[in-house]
XYZ file of C-alpha atoms in Angstrom:
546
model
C 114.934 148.451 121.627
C 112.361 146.242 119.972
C 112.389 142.644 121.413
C 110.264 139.754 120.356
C 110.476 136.853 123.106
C 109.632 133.240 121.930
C 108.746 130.283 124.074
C 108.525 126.911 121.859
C 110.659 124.214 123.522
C 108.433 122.432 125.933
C 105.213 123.580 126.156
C 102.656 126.339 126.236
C 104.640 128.093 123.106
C 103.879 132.112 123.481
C 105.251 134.869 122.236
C 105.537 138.568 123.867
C 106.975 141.879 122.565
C 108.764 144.160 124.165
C 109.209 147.735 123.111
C 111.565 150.605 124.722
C 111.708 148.638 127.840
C 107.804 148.219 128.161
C 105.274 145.382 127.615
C 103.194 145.813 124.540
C 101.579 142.545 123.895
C 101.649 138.631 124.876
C 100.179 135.775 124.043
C 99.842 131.903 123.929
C 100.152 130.502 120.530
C 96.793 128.007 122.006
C 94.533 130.503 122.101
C 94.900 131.020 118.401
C 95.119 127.370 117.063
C 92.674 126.138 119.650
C 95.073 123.310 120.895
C 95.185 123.258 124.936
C 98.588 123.838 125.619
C 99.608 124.566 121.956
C 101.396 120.960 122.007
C 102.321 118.170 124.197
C 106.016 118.914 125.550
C 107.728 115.857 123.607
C 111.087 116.853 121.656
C 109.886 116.085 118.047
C 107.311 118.744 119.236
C 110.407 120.979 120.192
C 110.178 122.831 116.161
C 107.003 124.156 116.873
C 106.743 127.703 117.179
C 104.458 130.291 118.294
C 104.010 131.860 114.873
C 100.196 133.210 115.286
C 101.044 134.738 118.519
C 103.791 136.103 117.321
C 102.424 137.760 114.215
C 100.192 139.085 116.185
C 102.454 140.691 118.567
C 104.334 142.207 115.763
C 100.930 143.945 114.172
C 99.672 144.993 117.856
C 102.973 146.823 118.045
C 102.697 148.097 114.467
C 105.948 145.913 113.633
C 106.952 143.856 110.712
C 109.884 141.437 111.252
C 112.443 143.089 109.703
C 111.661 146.166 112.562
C 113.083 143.990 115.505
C 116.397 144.507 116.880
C 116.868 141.408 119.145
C 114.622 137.995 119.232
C 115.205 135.949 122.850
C 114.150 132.585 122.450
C 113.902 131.151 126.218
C 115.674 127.907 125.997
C 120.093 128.051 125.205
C 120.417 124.613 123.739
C 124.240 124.792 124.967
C 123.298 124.358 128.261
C 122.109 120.935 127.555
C 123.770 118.113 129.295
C 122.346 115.503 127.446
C 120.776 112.250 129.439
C 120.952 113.747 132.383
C 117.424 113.542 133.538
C 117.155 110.474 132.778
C 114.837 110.706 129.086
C 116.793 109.044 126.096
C 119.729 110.475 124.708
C 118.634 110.713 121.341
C 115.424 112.428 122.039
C 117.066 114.853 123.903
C 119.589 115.365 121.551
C 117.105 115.715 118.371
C 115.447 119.073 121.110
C 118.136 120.178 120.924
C 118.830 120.204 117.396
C 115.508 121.669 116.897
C 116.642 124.697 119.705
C 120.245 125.110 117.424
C 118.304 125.517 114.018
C 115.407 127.811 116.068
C 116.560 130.568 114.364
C 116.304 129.561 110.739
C 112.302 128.077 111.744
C 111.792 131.937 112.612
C 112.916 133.579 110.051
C 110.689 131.165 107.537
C 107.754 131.628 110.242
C 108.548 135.477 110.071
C 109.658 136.636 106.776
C 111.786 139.797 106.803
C 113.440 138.682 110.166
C 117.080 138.132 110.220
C 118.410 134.949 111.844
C 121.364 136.819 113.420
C 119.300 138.677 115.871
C 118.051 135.528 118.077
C 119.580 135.318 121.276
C 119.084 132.497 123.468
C 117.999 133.050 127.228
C 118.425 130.299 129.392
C 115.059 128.720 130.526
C 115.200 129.588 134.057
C 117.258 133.196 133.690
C 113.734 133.883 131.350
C 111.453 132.111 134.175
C 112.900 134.434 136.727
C 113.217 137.572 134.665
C 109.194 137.055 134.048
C 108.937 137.876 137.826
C 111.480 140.070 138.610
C 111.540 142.796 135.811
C 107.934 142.436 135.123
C 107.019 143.068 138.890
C 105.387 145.819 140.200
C 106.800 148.427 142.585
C 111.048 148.424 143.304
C 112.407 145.957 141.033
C 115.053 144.615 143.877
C 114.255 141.217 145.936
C 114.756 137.836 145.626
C 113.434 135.084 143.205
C 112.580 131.861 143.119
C 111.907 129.668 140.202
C 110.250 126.325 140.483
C 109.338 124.055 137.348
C 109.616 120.942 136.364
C 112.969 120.924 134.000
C 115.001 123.615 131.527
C 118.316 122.931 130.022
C 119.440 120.992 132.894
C 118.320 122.101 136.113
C 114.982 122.349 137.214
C 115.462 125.341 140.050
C 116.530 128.828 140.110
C 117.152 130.782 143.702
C 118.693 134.071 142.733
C 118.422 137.806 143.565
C 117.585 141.243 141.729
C 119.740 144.166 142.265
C 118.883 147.324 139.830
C 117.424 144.764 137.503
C 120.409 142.576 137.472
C 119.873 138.758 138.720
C 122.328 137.407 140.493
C 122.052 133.931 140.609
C 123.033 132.055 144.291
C 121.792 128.513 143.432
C 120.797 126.194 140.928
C 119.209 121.947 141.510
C 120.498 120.056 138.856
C 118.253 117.365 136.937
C 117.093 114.508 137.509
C 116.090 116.262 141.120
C 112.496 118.146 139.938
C 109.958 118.785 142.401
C 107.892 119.355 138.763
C 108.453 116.633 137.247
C 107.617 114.692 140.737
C 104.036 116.340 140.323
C 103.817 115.955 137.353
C 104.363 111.621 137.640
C 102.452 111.977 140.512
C 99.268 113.687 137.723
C 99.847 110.619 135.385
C 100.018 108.208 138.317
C 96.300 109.560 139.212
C 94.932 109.380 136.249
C 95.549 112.700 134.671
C 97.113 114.080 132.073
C 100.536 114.914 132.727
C 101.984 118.706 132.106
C 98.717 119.992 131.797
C 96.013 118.341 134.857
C 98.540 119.318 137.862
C 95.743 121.326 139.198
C 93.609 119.059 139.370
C 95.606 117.256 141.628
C 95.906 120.616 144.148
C 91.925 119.756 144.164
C 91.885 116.611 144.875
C 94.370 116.832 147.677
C 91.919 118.879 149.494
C 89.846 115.936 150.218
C 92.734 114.035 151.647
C 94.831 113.742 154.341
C 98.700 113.694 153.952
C 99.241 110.177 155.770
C 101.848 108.810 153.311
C 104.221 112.015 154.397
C 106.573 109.946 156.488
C 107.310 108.077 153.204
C 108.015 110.710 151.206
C 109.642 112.738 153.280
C 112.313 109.862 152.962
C 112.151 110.735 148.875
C 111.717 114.208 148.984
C 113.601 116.957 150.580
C 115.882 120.041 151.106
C 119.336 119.434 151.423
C 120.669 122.370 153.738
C 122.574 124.104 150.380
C 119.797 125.720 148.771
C 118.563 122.567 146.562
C 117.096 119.369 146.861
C 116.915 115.843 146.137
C 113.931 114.143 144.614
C 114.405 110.248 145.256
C 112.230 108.088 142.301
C 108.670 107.191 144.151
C 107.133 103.780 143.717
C 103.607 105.653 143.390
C 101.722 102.033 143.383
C 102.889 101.227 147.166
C 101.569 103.973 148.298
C 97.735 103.900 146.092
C 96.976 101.780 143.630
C 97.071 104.017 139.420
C 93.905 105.523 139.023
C 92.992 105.060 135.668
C 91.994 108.141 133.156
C 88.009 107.612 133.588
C 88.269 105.795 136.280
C 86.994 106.824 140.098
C 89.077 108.601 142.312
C 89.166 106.589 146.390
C 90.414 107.555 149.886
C 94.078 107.000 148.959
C 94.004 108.693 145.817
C 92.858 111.734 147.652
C 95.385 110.969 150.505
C 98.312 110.474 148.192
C 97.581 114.180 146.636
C 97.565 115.552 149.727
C 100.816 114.281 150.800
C 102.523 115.246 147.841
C 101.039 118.494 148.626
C 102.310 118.843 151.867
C 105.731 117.672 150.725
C 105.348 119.867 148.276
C 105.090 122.988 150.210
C 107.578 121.793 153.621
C 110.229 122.288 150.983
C 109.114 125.101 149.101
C 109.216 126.467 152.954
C 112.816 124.961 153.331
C 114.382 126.589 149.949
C 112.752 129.624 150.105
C 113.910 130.153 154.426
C 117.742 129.271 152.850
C 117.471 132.196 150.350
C 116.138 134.736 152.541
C 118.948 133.564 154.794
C 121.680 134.207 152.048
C 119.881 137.755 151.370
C 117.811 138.907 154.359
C 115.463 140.839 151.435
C 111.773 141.263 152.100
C 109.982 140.702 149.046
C 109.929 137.263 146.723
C 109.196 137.066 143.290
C 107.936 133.312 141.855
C 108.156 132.027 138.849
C 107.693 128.535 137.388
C 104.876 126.206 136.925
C 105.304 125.123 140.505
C 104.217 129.016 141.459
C 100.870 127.997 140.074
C 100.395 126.285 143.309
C 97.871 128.606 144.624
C 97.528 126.146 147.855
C 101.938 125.915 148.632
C 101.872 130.156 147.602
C 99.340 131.000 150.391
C 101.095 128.540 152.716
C 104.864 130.384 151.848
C 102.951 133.978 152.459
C 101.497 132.822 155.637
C 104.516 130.814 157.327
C 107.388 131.875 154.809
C 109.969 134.683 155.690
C 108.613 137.139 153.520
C 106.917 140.279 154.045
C 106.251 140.482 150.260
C 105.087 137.672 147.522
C 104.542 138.802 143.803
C 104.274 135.770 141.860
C 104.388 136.186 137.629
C 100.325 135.416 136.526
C 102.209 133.411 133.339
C 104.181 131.488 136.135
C 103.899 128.376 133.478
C 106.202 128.282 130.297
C 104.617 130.904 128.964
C 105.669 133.617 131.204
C 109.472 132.411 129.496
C 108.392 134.648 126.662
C 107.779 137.885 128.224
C 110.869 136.792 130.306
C 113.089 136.250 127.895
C 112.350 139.834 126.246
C 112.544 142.048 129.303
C 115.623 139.752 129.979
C 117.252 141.046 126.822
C 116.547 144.882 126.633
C 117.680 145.248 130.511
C 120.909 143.427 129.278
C 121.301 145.877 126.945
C 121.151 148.402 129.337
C 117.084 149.764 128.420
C 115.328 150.369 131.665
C 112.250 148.264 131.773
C 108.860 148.654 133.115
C 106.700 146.680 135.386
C 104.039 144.488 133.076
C 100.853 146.795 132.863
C 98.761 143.309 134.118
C 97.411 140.385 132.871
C 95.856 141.475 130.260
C 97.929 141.323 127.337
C 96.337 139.868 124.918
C 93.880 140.639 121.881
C 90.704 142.949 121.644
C 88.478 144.393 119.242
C 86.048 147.664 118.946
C 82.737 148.255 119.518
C 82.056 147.949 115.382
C 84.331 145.223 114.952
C 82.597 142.888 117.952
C 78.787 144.139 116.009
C 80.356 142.450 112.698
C 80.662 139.288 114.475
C 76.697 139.285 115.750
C 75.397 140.302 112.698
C 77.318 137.634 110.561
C 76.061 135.205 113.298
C 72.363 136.391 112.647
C 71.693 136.164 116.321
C 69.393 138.994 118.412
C 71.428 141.376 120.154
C 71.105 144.918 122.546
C 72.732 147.589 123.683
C 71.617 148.240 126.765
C 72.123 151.648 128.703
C 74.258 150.385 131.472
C 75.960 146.539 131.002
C 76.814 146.496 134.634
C 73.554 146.645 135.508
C 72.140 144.527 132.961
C 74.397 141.807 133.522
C 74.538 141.953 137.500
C 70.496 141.872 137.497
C 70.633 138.727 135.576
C 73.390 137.287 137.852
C 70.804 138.425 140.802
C 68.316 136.197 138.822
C 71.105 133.042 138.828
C 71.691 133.114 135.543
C 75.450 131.930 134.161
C 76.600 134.755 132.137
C 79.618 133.896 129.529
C 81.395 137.791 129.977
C 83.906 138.729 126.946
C 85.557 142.217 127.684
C 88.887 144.250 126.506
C 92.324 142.531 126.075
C 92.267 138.751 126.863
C 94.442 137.713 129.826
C 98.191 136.397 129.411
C 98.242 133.210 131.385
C 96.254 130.305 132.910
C 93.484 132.326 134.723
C 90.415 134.255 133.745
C 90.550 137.465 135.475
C 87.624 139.181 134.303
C 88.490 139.298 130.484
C 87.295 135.644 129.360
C 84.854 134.264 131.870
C 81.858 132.825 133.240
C 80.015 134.115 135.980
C 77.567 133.243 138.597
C 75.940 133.793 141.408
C 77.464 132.449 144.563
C 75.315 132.254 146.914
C 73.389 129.122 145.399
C 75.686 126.066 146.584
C 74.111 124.351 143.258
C 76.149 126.205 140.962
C 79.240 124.374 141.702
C 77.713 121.197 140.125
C 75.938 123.343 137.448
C 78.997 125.373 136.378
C 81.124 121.740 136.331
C 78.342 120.304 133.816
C 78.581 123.524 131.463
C 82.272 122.750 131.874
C 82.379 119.191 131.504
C 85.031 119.146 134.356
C 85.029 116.674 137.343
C 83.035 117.508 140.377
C 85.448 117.819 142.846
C 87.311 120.990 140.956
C 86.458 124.266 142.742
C 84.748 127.167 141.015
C 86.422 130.406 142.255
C 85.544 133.772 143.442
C 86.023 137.692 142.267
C 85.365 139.752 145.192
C 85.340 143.891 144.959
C 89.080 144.647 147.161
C 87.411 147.053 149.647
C 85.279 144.097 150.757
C 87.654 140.866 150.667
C 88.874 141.232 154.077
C 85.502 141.493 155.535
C 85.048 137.887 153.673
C 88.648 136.131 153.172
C 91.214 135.712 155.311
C 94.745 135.704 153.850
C 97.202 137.783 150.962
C 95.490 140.598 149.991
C 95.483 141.952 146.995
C 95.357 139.111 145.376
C 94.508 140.462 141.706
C 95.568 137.288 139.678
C 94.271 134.380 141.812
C 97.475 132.922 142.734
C 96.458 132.388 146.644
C 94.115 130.483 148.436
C 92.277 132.010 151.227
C 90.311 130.880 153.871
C 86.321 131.691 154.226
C 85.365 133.465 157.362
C 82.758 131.297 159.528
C 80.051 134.083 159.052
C 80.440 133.915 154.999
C 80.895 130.419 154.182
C 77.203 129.860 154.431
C 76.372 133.102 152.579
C 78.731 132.208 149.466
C 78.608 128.566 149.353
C 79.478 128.091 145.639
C 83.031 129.397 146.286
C 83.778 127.485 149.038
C 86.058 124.577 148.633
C 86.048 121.467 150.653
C 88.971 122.800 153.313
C 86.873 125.780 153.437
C 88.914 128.031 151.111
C 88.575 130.181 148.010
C 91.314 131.043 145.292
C 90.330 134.746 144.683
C 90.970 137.771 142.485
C 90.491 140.599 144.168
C 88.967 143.663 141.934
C 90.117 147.279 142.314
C 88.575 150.072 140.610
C 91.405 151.702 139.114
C 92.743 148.614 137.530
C 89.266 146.842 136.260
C 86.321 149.829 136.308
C 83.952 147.955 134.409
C 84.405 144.684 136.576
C 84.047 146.795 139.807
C 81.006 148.460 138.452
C 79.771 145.108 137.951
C 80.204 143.739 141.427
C 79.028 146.925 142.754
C 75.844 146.507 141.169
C 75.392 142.740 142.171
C 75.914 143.738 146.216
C 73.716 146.556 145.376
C 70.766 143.534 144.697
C 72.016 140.552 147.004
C 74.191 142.334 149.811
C 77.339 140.345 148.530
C 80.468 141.606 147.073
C 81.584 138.435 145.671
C 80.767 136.974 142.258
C 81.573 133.252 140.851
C 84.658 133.541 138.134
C 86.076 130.509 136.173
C 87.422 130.732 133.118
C 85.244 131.035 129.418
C 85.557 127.420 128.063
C 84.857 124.123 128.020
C 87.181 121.071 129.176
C 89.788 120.416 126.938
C 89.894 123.320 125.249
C 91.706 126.304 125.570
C 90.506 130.101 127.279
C 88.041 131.626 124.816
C 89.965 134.225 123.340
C 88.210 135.965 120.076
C 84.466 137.040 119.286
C 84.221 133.671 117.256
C 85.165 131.227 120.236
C 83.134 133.274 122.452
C 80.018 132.763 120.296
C 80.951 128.782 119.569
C 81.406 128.581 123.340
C 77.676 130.460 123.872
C 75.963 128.388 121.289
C 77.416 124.540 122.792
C 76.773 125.065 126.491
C 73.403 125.884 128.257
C 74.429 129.744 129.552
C 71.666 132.023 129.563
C 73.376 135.460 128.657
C 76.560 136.304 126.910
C 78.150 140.091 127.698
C 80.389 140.501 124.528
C 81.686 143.800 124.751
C 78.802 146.347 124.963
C 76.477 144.087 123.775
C 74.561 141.397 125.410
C 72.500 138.111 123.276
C 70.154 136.072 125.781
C 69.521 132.649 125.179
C 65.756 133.006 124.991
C 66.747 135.244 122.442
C 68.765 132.929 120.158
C 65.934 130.208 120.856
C 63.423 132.792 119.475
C 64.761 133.162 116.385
């Protein structure tokens, strides 16, 4: 069975195809039109589809339109309880219409594909499917979705039993521990839907004193939901504005929201493992972004096992939605294959690009070595390799590198960012040597944890070493990432450390780089001295030579 899965409502539109029960290809529609986020998540946005993504699904699986037995577009517009979050009743009700006519905008996006085969999943079935059927290892165990609205509810607590979900509890809208972040991210001066991590930064420089207060908003009711009471932000810390400076109470507001945040995270997810007595939780949901609330569930939760979905945002709904669909139809599905999902080119194909560019290039003999001897030298190296990662992190695909034992590079990597000082850089660290160095979940491939620095480290990686004296890390095995192993076996091999600084290829404001061309925009704005683009590297004094 040949599924297509479509996420377009809200935000983060993406598209994912499904084929015999395994993954094949996904991909956010922003890393082809350059737009962070792909749109704003308004309702006269709600038409918008993911049609570059999900071309290019179709021709990475050797598919035209007309192939596909099923489309499952994440959102069932008949779910829909109109006004009941509170947002105007027209608006909501022209999303809507958009979701209705969905499948006549595909089938004009897609020519050759047949309006009758779109099937709508609801939101937070897809959000949960993304986590349980794409998991690795025995498909049965409980999930937990956490976002901040679908049709109507904002909150999934269900279980997986042979890959069916059985849901035990839903929180109905206006009650959204997402959308509370997220008014809590505009309140602060950032942009909403999109700067919530930001906030999980800044809260590490604060301390949660306004928790009694919210804790009166805020919290679990004993049922498996919760109740979000509205917050008058301003009597707790005065708006920040956009370019304004963050103070004391900005910084102690995020970290009581935080804490909040994560005492009933604890609270729901202690009530489902109640109802089930399983071992293993799967997240799904923007709120599973929350690296910070994850590590604090793994470490204090009832759990023996966490696997959280790397597209935990709206995008994961796409890949969702599809594996949602074929094991309804009764096709086994597989576990996704990782995070990288996305596109790639050849050896020939990536030389095209360099030579059309008219910039110096080599091959050298071994790129691991190469580019580990100029990370030795503290040099920022943009690295461009295989299939680009599905989701919000750069796990060795589409990123930048740097040493990390120079406490500098924080500030330096921030500037060739553009980002605000006080956001974290992260670190990859080669598996066999992360519990010698971090203490908490382990593996943790796709970054979704934070772990705390051992004493004897922090002063040996200082660049990866946040304020509270944690790191978010991806571990690095070599049977799922050779080449990246290679690479961090060759930089211990010259510095005696394992570890190597990873944040994502790009600039603020714009989206992951993706393809050869972004990669060599990216290069050519920001002051990085060597760029690793497949087997080939360019050095800035090169580039200057010419």
């Amino acid at each position: 069975m040949r599924v297509l899965g479509i996420n377009a409502i809200f935000h983060d539109p993406s598209a994912a195809l499904v084929d015999g029960g395994q993954v094949v290809a996904a991909a956010e529609e922003e890393r082809f039109s350059r737009r962070k986020h792909g749109k704003r998540p308004v309702p006269f946005s709600g038409w918008e589809l993911p049609e570059k993504a999900a071309r290019w699904c179709l021709d990475e699986a050797g598919l035209e339109p007309g192939d596909l037995d099923a489309v499952a577009y994440s959102y069932d517009p008949a779910l829909v309880e109109p006004g009941i979050d509170g947002h105007d009743v027209q608006w909501e009700r022209l999303r809507t219409l958009y979701a209705q006519r969905a499948p006549n905008f595909l089938s004009t996006a897609l020519p050759g594909l047949d309006p009758g085969i779109v099937r709508y999943v609801p939101h937070h079935v897809a959000h949960a499917a993304s986590a349980g059927l794409a998991a690795p290892g025995p498909g049965d165990g409980d999930v937990l979705v956490l976002d901040g609205r679908g049709e109507s509810h904002s909150h999934l607590a269900g279980t997986y039993a042979d890959g069916t979900l059985t849901t035990l509890r839903t929180q109905r809208l206006p009650h959204s521990l997402g959308l509370m972040y997220e008014d809590l991210t505009e309140h602060l001066g950032f942009l909403r839907s999109s700067d919530e991590y930001k906030v999980m930064a800044l809260a590490s420089y604060g301390e949660p004193r306004f928790l009694d207060e919210l804790r009166e908003h805020v919290g679990a009711t004993g049922d498996g939901g919760f109740a979000v009471v509205p917050i008058d932000w301003g009597a707790l810390a005065k708006a920040r504005a956009p370019d304004g400076e963050w103070t004391r109470d900005h910084a102690d507001l995020a970290a009581s929201v935080q804490a909040r945040l994560e005492e009933v995270l604890l609270d729901l997810a202690a009530w489902l493992h109640g109802r089930t007595g399983s071992g293993r939780l799967m997240l799904a949901g923007g709120v599973a972004l929350n690296c910070v609330a994850n590590s604090r569930l793994a470490e204090t939760g009832p759990y023996d096992d966490i696997w959280i979905q790397p597209a935990a945002g709206d995008a994961g709904t796409a890949l969702g939605a599809a594996l949602h669909l074929a094991r309804a139809a009764g096709e086994p599905v597989t576990a996704m294959p990782g995070a990288d999902l996305g596109r790639r080119w050849d050896d020939e194909a990536l030389a095209r690009y360099l030579d059309t560019a008219k910039i110096p290039y080599e091959r050298p003999d071994d790129l691991a070595a190469t580019v580990a001897e100029a990370l030795a030298q503290n040099e920022i190296v943009a690295w461009f390799q295989g299939r680009s990662e599905f989701g919000p992190r750069a796990l060795g695909h589409r990123s930048l590198l740097a040493h990390p034992g120079h406490a500098a590079n924080v500030e330096r990597l921030n500037d060739v960012k553009g980002r605000e000082q006080f956001r974290p850089i992260a670190p990859m660290v080669a598996l066999g040597h992360a519990s010698e160095i971090f203490e908490g979940p382990l593996p943790s491939p796709f970054m979704l944890f934070v772990h705390r620095v051992r004493s004897g480290w922090r002063e040996r990686i200082p660049a990866v070493v946040h304020v509270d004296g944690t790191a978010r890390i991806q571990t690095v095995a070599p049977e799922d990432e050779p080449l990246v192993a290679r690479l961090l076996e060759e930089f211990r091999r010259r510095t005696g450390l394992p570890v190597i600084v990873n944040t994502s290829l790009n600039t603020a404001g714009r989206p992951m780089v993706d393809d050869p061309r972004d990669a060599l925009e990216c290069f050519g704005s920001a002051p990085v001295d060597l760029l690793a683009i497949g087997p080939y590297v360019v050095r800035r004094r090169g580039v200057h030579a010419r």
